[in-house]
mmCIF file of N, CA and C in Angstrom:
data_model
loop_
_atom_site.group_PDB
_atom_site.id
_atom_site.type_symbol
_atom_site.label_atom_id
_atom_site.label_comp_id
_atom_site.label_asym_id
_atom_site.label_seq_id
_atom_site.Cartn_x
_atom_site.Cartn_y
_atom_site.Cartn_z
ATOM 1 N N UNK A 1 15.212 -17.775 -12.461
ATOM 2 C CA UNK A 1 14.815 -16.658 -11.604
ATOM 3 C C UNK A 1 14.176 -17.194 -10.326
ATOM 4 N N UNK A 2 14.500 -16.586 -9.231
ATOM 5 C CA UNK A 2 13.933 -16.955 -7.934
ATOM 6 C C UNK A 2 12.421 -16.740 -7.958
ATOM 7 N N UNK A 3 11.665 -17.686 -7.452
ATOM 8 C CA UNK A 3 10.205 -17.625 -7.502
ATOM 9 C C UNK A 3 9.590 -16.782 -6.386
ATOM 10 N N UNK A 4 10.344 -16.411 -5.365
ATOM 11 C CA UNK A 4 9.749 -15.679 -4.254
ATOM 12 C C UNK A 4 10.190 -14.224 -4.163
ATOM 13 N N UNK A 5 11.300 -13.882 -4.777
ATOM 14 C CA UNK A 5 11.780 -12.499 -4.643
ATOM 15 C C UNK A 5 12.717 -12.176 -5.795
ATOM 16 N N UNK A 6 12.583 -10.991 -6.329
ATOM 17 C CA UNK A 6 13.593 -10.556 -7.290
ATOM 18 C C UNK A 6 14.308 -9.350 -6.688
ATOM 19 N N UNK A 7 15.282 -8.831 -7.378
ATOM 20 C CA UNK A 7 16.107 -7.777 -6.801
ATOM 21 C C UNK A 7 15.331 -6.483 -6.568
ATOM 22 N N UNK A 8 14.235 -6.276 -7.263
ATOM 23 C CA UNK A 8 13.496 -5.026 -7.163
ATOM 24 C C UNK A 8 12.305 -5.089 -6.214
ATOM 25 N N UNK A 9 11.579 -6.184 -6.227
ATOM 26 C CA UNK A 9 10.385 -6.290 -5.379
ATOM 27 C C UNK A 9 9.965 -7.749 -5.253
ATOM 28 N N UNK A 10 9.198 -8.052 -4.221
ATOM 29 C CA UNK A 10 8.700 -9.423 -4.075
ATOM 30 C C UNK A 10 7.767 -9.792 -5.233
ATOM 31 N N UNK A 11 7.777 -11.036 -5.606
ATOM 32 C CA UNK A 11 6.962 -11.534 -6.717
ATOM 33 C C UNK A 11 5.472 -11.294 -6.487
ATOM 34 N N UNK A 12 4.996 -11.391 -5.242
ATOM 35 C CA UNK A 12 3.566 -11.216 -4.996
ATOM 36 C C UNK A 12 3.065 -9.874 -5.507
ATOM 37 N N UNK A 13 3.937 -8.872 -5.539
ATOM 38 C CA UNK A 13 3.519 -7.537 -5.980
ATOM 39 C C UNK A 13 3.088 -7.519 -7.439
ATOM 40 N N UNK A 14 3.548 -8.463 -8.229
ATOM 41 C CA UNK A 14 3.151 -8.526 -9.631
ATOM 42 C C UNK A 14 1.674 -8.863 -9.788
ATOM 43 N N UNK A 15 1.057 -9.413 -8.739
ATOM 44 C CA UNK A 15 -0.355 -9.784 -8.771
ATOM 45 C C UNK A 15 -1.247 -8.713 -8.149
ATOM 46 N N UNK A 16 -0.665 -7.639 -7.653
ATOM 47 C CA UNK A 16 -1.435 -6.604 -6.969
ATOM 48 C C UNK A 16 -2.329 -5.797 -7.890
ATOM 49 N N UNK A 17 -3.454 -5.343 -7.358
ATOM 50 C CA UNK A 17 -4.364 -4.463 -8.107
ATOM 51 C C UNK A 17 -3.693 -3.129 -8.417
ATOM 52 N N UNK A 18 -2.616 -2.830 -7.718
ATOM 53 C CA UNK A 18 -1.927 -1.549 -7.868
ATOM 54 C C UNK A 18 -0.998 -1.491 -9.083
ATOM 55 N N UNK A 19 -0.724 -2.629 -9.703
ATOM 56 C CA UNK A 19 0.214 -2.675 -10.820
ATOM 57 C C UNK A 19 -0.229 -1.729 -11.932
ATOM 58 N N UNK A 20 0.685 -0.842 -12.307
ATOM 59 C CA UNK A 20 0.429 0.079 -13.407
ATOM 60 C C UNK A 20 -0.307 1.354 -13.026
ATOM 61 N N UNK A 21 -0.704 1.482 -11.775
ATOM 62 C CA UNK A 21 -1.424 2.676 -11.330
ATOM 63 C C UNK A 21 -0.453 3.670 -10.691
ATOM 64 N N UNK A 22 -0.867 4.932 -10.552
ATOM 65 C CA UNK A 22 0.036 5.945 -10.006
ATOM 66 C C UNK A 22 0.517 5.620 -8.583
ATOM 67 N N UNK A 23 1.804 5.587 -8.407
ATOM 68 C CA UNK A 23 2.417 5.290 -7.110
ATOM 69 C C UNK A 23 1.959 6.275 -6.040
ATOM 70 N N UNK A 24 1.716 7.512 -6.415
ATOM 71 C CA UNK A 24 1.342 8.538 -5.430
ATOM 72 C C UNK A 24 0.044 8.203 -4.683
ATOM 73 N N UNK A 25 -0.799 7.326 -5.242
ATOM 74 C CA UNK A 25 -2.021 6.929 -4.532
ATOM 75 C C UNK A 25 -1.680 6.226 -3.229
ATOM 76 N N UNK A 26 -0.578 5.481 -3.214
ATOM 77 C CA UNK A 26 -0.196 4.689 -2.039
ATOM 78 C C UNK A 26 0.786 5.411 -1.127
ATOM 79 N N UNK A 27 1.220 6.581 -1.563
ATOM 80 C CA UNK A 27 2.145 7.384 -0.759
ATOM 81 C C UNK A 27 1.601 8.804 -0.700
ATOM 82 N N UNK A 28 0.598 9.021 0.157
ATOM 83 C CA UNK A 28 -0.197 10.251 0.144
ATOM 84 C C UNK A 28 0.515 11.511 0.616
ATOM 85 N N UNK A 29 1.798 11.465 0.886
ATOM 86 C CA UNK A 29 2.486 12.694 1.279
ATOM 87 C C UNK A 29 2.651 13.649 0.110
ATOM 88 N N UNK A 30 2.367 13.177 -1.112
ATOM 89 C CA UNK A 30 2.475 14.027 -2.288
ATOM 90 C C UNK A 30 1.142 14.706 -2.594
ATOM 91 N N UNK A 31 1.195 15.979 -3.013
ATOM 92 C CA UNK A 31 -0.014 16.704 -3.385
ATOM 93 C C UNK A 31 -0.631 17.451 -2.213
ATOM 94 N N UNK A 32 -1.697 18.204 -2.513
ATOM 95 C CA UNK A 32 -2.388 18.948 -1.455
ATOM 96 C C UNK A 32 -3.298 18.001 -0.664
ATOM 97 N N UNK A 33 -3.902 18.496 0.403
ATOM 98 C CA UNK A 33 -4.705 17.642 1.295
ATOM 99 C C UNK A 33 -5.880 16.984 0.577
ATOM 100 N N UNK A 34 -6.573 17.712 -0.301
ATOM 101 C CA UNK A 34 -7.701 17.123 -1.032
ATOM 102 C C UNK A 34 -7.224 15.994 -1.934
ATOM 103 N N UNK A 35 -6.121 16.223 -2.625
ATOM 104 C CA UNK A 35 -5.578 15.187 -3.506
ATOM 105 C C UNK A 35 -5.115 13.984 -2.684
ATOM 106 N N UNK A 36 -4.494 14.225 -1.542
ATOM 107 C CA UNK A 36 -4.058 13.136 -0.676
ATOM 108 C C UNK A 36 -5.242 12.281 -0.230
ATOM 109 N N UNK A 37 -6.329 12.928 0.152
ATOM 110 C CA UNK A 37 -7.521 12.204 0.605
ATOM 111 C C UNK A 37 -8.115 11.375 -0.525
ATOM 112 N N UNK A 38 -8.244 11.960 -1.707
ATOM 113 C CA UNK A 38 -8.766 11.225 -2.872
ATOM 114 C C UNK A 38 -7.877 10.034 -3.214
ATOM 115 N N UNK A 39 -6.577 10.270 -3.235
ATOM 116 C CA UNK A 39 -5.650 9.207 -3.596
ATOM 117 C C UNK A 39 -5.662 8.076 -2.574
ATOM 118 N N UNK A 40 -5.708 8.422 -1.299
ATOM 119 C CA UNK A 40 -5.754 7.412 -0.240
ATOM 120 C C UNK A 40 -7.010 6.564 -0.370
ATOM 121 N N UNK A 41 -8.133 7.200 -0.637
ATOM 122 C CA UNK A 41 -9.390 6.464 -0.778
ATOM 123 C C UNK A 41 -9.340 5.515 -1.973
ATOM 124 N N UNK A 42 -8.824 5.997 -3.109
ATOM 125 C CA UNK A 42 -8.697 5.143 -4.302
ATOM 126 C C UNK A 42 -7.818 3.935 -3.994
ATOM 127 N N UNK A 43 -6.691 4.186 -3.353
ATOM 128 C CA UNK A 43 -5.749 3.104 -3.043
ATOM 129 C C UNK A 43 -6.390 2.073 -2.128
ATOM 130 N N UNK A 44 -7.037 2.520 -1.075
ATOM 131 C CA UNK A 44 -7.628 1.588 -0.113
ATOM 132 C C UNK A 44 -8.772 0.786 -0.727
ATOM 133 N N UNK A 45 -9.561 1.404 -1.594
ATOM 134 C CA UNK A 45 -10.641 0.670 -2.257
ATOM 135 C C UNK A 45 -10.081 -0.454 -3.124
ATOM 136 N N UNK A 46 -9.008 -0.173 -3.856
ATOM 137 C CA UNK A 46 -8.379 -1.213 -4.676
ATOM 138 C C UNK A 46 -7.769 -2.299 -3.803
ATOM 139 N N UNK A 47 -7.104 -1.909 -2.737
ATOM 140 C CA UNK A 47 -6.463 -2.871 -1.842
ATOM 141 C C UNK A 47 -7.478 -3.845 -1.242
ATOM 142 N N UNK A 48 -8.647 -3.346 -0.911
ATOM 143 C CA UNK A 48 -9.662 -4.204 -0.298
ATOM 144 C C UNK A 48 -10.104 -5.327 -1.231
ATOM 145 N N UNK A 49 -9.934 -5.148 -2.535
ATOM 146 C CA UNK A 49 -10.319 -6.153 -3.529
ATOM 147 C C UNK A 49 -9.137 -7.017 -3.990
ATOM 148 N N UNK A 50 -7.970 -6.781 -3.440
ATOM 149 C CA UNK A 50 -6.747 -7.386 -3.953
ATOM 150 C C UNK A 50 -6.466 -8.761 -3.354
ATOM 151 N N UNK A 51 -6.053 -9.681 -4.210
ATOM 152 C CA UNK A 51 -5.776 -11.053 -3.769
ATOM 153 C C UNK A 51 -4.493 -11.176 -2.945
ATOM 154 N N UNK A 52 -3.608 -10.186 -2.994
ATOM 155 C CA UNK A 52 -2.358 -10.262 -2.230
ATOM 156 C C UNK A 52 -2.343 -9.281 -1.055
ATOM 157 N N UNK A 53 -3.500 -8.867 -0.615
ATOM 158 C CA UNK A 53 -3.618 -7.882 0.457
ATOM 159 C C UNK A 53 -2.858 -8.288 1.726
ATOM 160 N N UNK A 54 -3.047 -9.501 2.193
ATOM 161 C CA UNK A 54 -2.392 -9.930 3.425
ATOM 162 C C UNK A 54 -0.872 -9.989 3.262
ATOM 163 N N UNK A 55 -0.412 -10.380 2.092
ATOM 164 C CA UNK A 55 1.027 -10.398 1.838
ATOM 165 C C UNK A 55 1.592 -8.976 1.866
ATOM 166 N N UNK A 56 0.828 -8.042 1.365
ATOM 167 C CA UNK A 56 1.239 -6.646 1.356
ATOM 168 C C UNK A 56 1.374 -6.113 2.796
ATOM 169 N N UNK A 57 0.401 -6.428 3.623
ATOM 170 C CA UNK A 57 0.432 -5.999 5.024
ATOM 171 C C UNK A 57 1.655 -6.593 5.722
ATOM 172 N N UNK A 58 1.893 -7.860 5.514
ATOM 173 C CA UNK A 58 3.061 -8.508 6.123
ATOM 174 C C UNK A 58 4.360 -7.872 5.641
ATOM 175 N N UNK A 59 4.428 -7.585 4.358
ATOM 176 C CA UNK A 59 5.616 -6.957 3.775
ATOM 177 C C UNK A 59 5.868 -5.592 4.413
ATOM 178 N N UNK A 60 4.824 -4.800 4.574
ATOM 179 C CA UNK A 60 4.972 -3.469 5.177
ATOM 180 C C UNK A 60 5.524 -3.571 6.593
ATOM 181 N N UNK A 61 5.018 -4.519 7.360
ATOM 182 C CA UNK A 61 5.509 -4.705 8.730
ATOM 183 C C UNK A 61 6.967 -5.155 8.746
ATOM 184 N N UNK A 62 7.276 -6.153 7.927
ATOM 185 C CA UNK A 62 8.631 -6.723 7.907
ATOM 186 C C UNK A 62 9.685 -5.732 7.427
ATOM 187 N N UNK A 63 9.322 -4.878 6.482
ATOM 188 C CA UNK A 63 10.287 -3.945 5.899
ATOM 189 C C UNK A 63 10.198 -2.550 6.515
ATOM 190 N N UNK A 64 9.326 -2.400 7.503
ATOM 191 C CA UNK A 64 9.126 -1.109 8.181
ATOM 192 C C UNK A 64 8.808 -0.002 7.167
ATOM 193 N N UNK A 65 7.889 -0.323 6.260
ATOM 194 C CA UNK A 65 7.503 0.596 5.193
ATOM 195 C C UNK A 65 6.461 1.603 5.656
ATOM 196 N N UNK A 66 6.379 2.691 4.933
ATOM 197 C CA UNK A 66 5.351 3.705 5.153
ATOM 198 C C UNK A 66 4.497 3.798 3.904
ATOM 199 N N UNK A 67 3.273 4.284 4.070
ATOM 200 C CA UNK A 67 2.347 4.420 2.947
ATOM 201 C C UNK A 67 1.141 3.526 3.142
ATOM 202 N N UNK A 68 0.396 3.314 2.079
ATOM 203 C CA UNK A 68 -0.785 2.454 2.102
ATOM 204 C C UNK A 68 -0.353 1.066 1.659
ATOM 205 N N UNK A 69 -0.614 0.075 2.506
ATOM 206 C CA UNK A 69 -0.273 -1.316 2.220
ATOM 207 C C UNK A 69 -1.451 -2.172 2.627
ATOM 208 N N UNK A 70 -2.060 -2.880 1.700
ATOM 209 C CA UNK A 70 -3.178 -3.759 2.024
ATOM 210 C C UNK A 70 -4.362 -3.026 2.627
ATOM 211 N N UNK A 71 -4.619 -1.822 2.180
ATOM 212 C CA UNK A 71 -5.727 -0.966 2.634
ATOM 213 C C UNK A 71 -5.502 -0.403 4.031
ATOM 214 N N UNK A 72 -4.275 -0.468 4.525
ATOM 215 C CA UNK A 72 -3.955 0.107 5.830
ATOM 216 C C UNK A 72 -2.874 1.161 5.659
ATOM 217 N N UNK A 73 -2.928 2.182 6.491
ATOM 218 C CA UNK A 73 -1.888 3.204 6.492
ATOM 219 C C UNK A 73 -0.790 2.783 7.457
ATOM 220 N N UNK A 74 0.446 2.793 6.962
ATOM 221 C CA UNK A 74 1.595 2.411 7.775
ATOM 222 C C UNK A 74 2.579 3.561 7.895
ATOM 223 N N UNK A 75 3.215 3.640 9.037
ATOM 224 C CA UNK A 75 4.308 4.576 9.263
ATOM 225 C C UNK A 75 5.468 3.762 9.813
ATOM 226 N N UNK A 76 6.482 3.567 9.001
ATOM 227 C CA UNK A 76 7.659 2.769 9.357
ATOM 228 C C UNK A 76 7.297 1.389 9.894
ATOM 229 N N UNK A 77 6.379 0.740 9.208
ATOM 230 C CA UNK A 77 6.001 -0.627 9.536
ATOM 231 C C UNK A 77 4.950 -0.796 10.600
ATOM 232 N N UNK A 78 4.478 0.303 11.148
ATOM 233 C CA UNK A 78 3.448 0.244 12.185
ATOM 234 C C UNK A 78 2.157 0.850 11.642
ATOM 235 N N UNK A 79 1.036 0.122 11.763
ATOM 236 C CA UNK A 79 -0.236 0.715 11.326
ATOM 237 C C UNK A 79 -0.514 1.955 12.162
ATOM 238 N N UNK A 80 -0.910 3.043 11.511
ATOM 239 C CA UNK A 80 -1.259 4.205 12.318
ATOM 240 C C UNK A 80 -2.759 4.197 12.571
ATOM 241 N N UNK A 81 -3.163 4.812 13.648
ATOM 242 C CA UNK A 81 -4.558 4.751 14.086
ATOM 243 C C UNK A 81 -5.509 5.290 13.038
ATOM 244 N N UNK A 82 -5.119 6.337 12.367
ATOM 245 C CA UNK A 82 -5.971 6.909 11.332
ATOM 246 C C UNK A 82 -6.206 5.885 10.223
ATOM 247 N N UNK A 83 -5.177 5.161 9.831
ATOM 248 C CA UNK A 83 -5.301 4.145 8.788
ATOM 249 C C UNK A 83 -6.204 3.009 9.191
ATOM 250 N N UNK A 84 -6.173 2.605 10.461
ATOM 251 C CA UNK A 84 -7.016 1.522 10.926
ATOM 252 C C UNK A 84 -8.491 1.894 10.843
ATOM 253 N N UNK A 85 -8.829 3.128 11.198
ATOM 254 C CA UNK A 85 -10.215 3.566 11.144
ATOM 255 C C UNK A 85 -10.751 3.586 9.720
ATOM 256 N N UNK A 86 -9.894 3.838 8.755
ATOM 257 C CA UNK A 86 -10.337 3.978 7.373
ATOM 258 C C UNK A 86 -10.535 2.658 6.650
ATOM 259 N N UNK A 87 -10.121 1.571 7.230
ATOM 260 C CA UNK A 87 -10.277 0.271 6.590
ATOM 261 C C UNK A 87 -11.694 -0.218 6.811
ATOM 262 N N UNK A 88 -12.345 -0.628 5.718
ATOM 263 C CA UNK A 88 -13.743 -1.098 5.807
ATOM 264 C C UNK A 88 -13.784 -2.527 6.237
#
């Protein structure tokens, strides 16, 4: 097996604090506004403690991803201003 990437996701993701937790925390478009805010906060708090945070941020930029990546909010690979303010 390739040590840097598998067909489903990069290997670094297996070390993330997010493993096994609800995906909707990192993709806050789901749920009502209160739930989105709670989920975003939970996700960012975990990301701030994660050993692969910088790899996650790089991945989001390279793949033009949206959602919470490395405690930052991204929209198509670009950090959005709201996400930058929320990072501690």
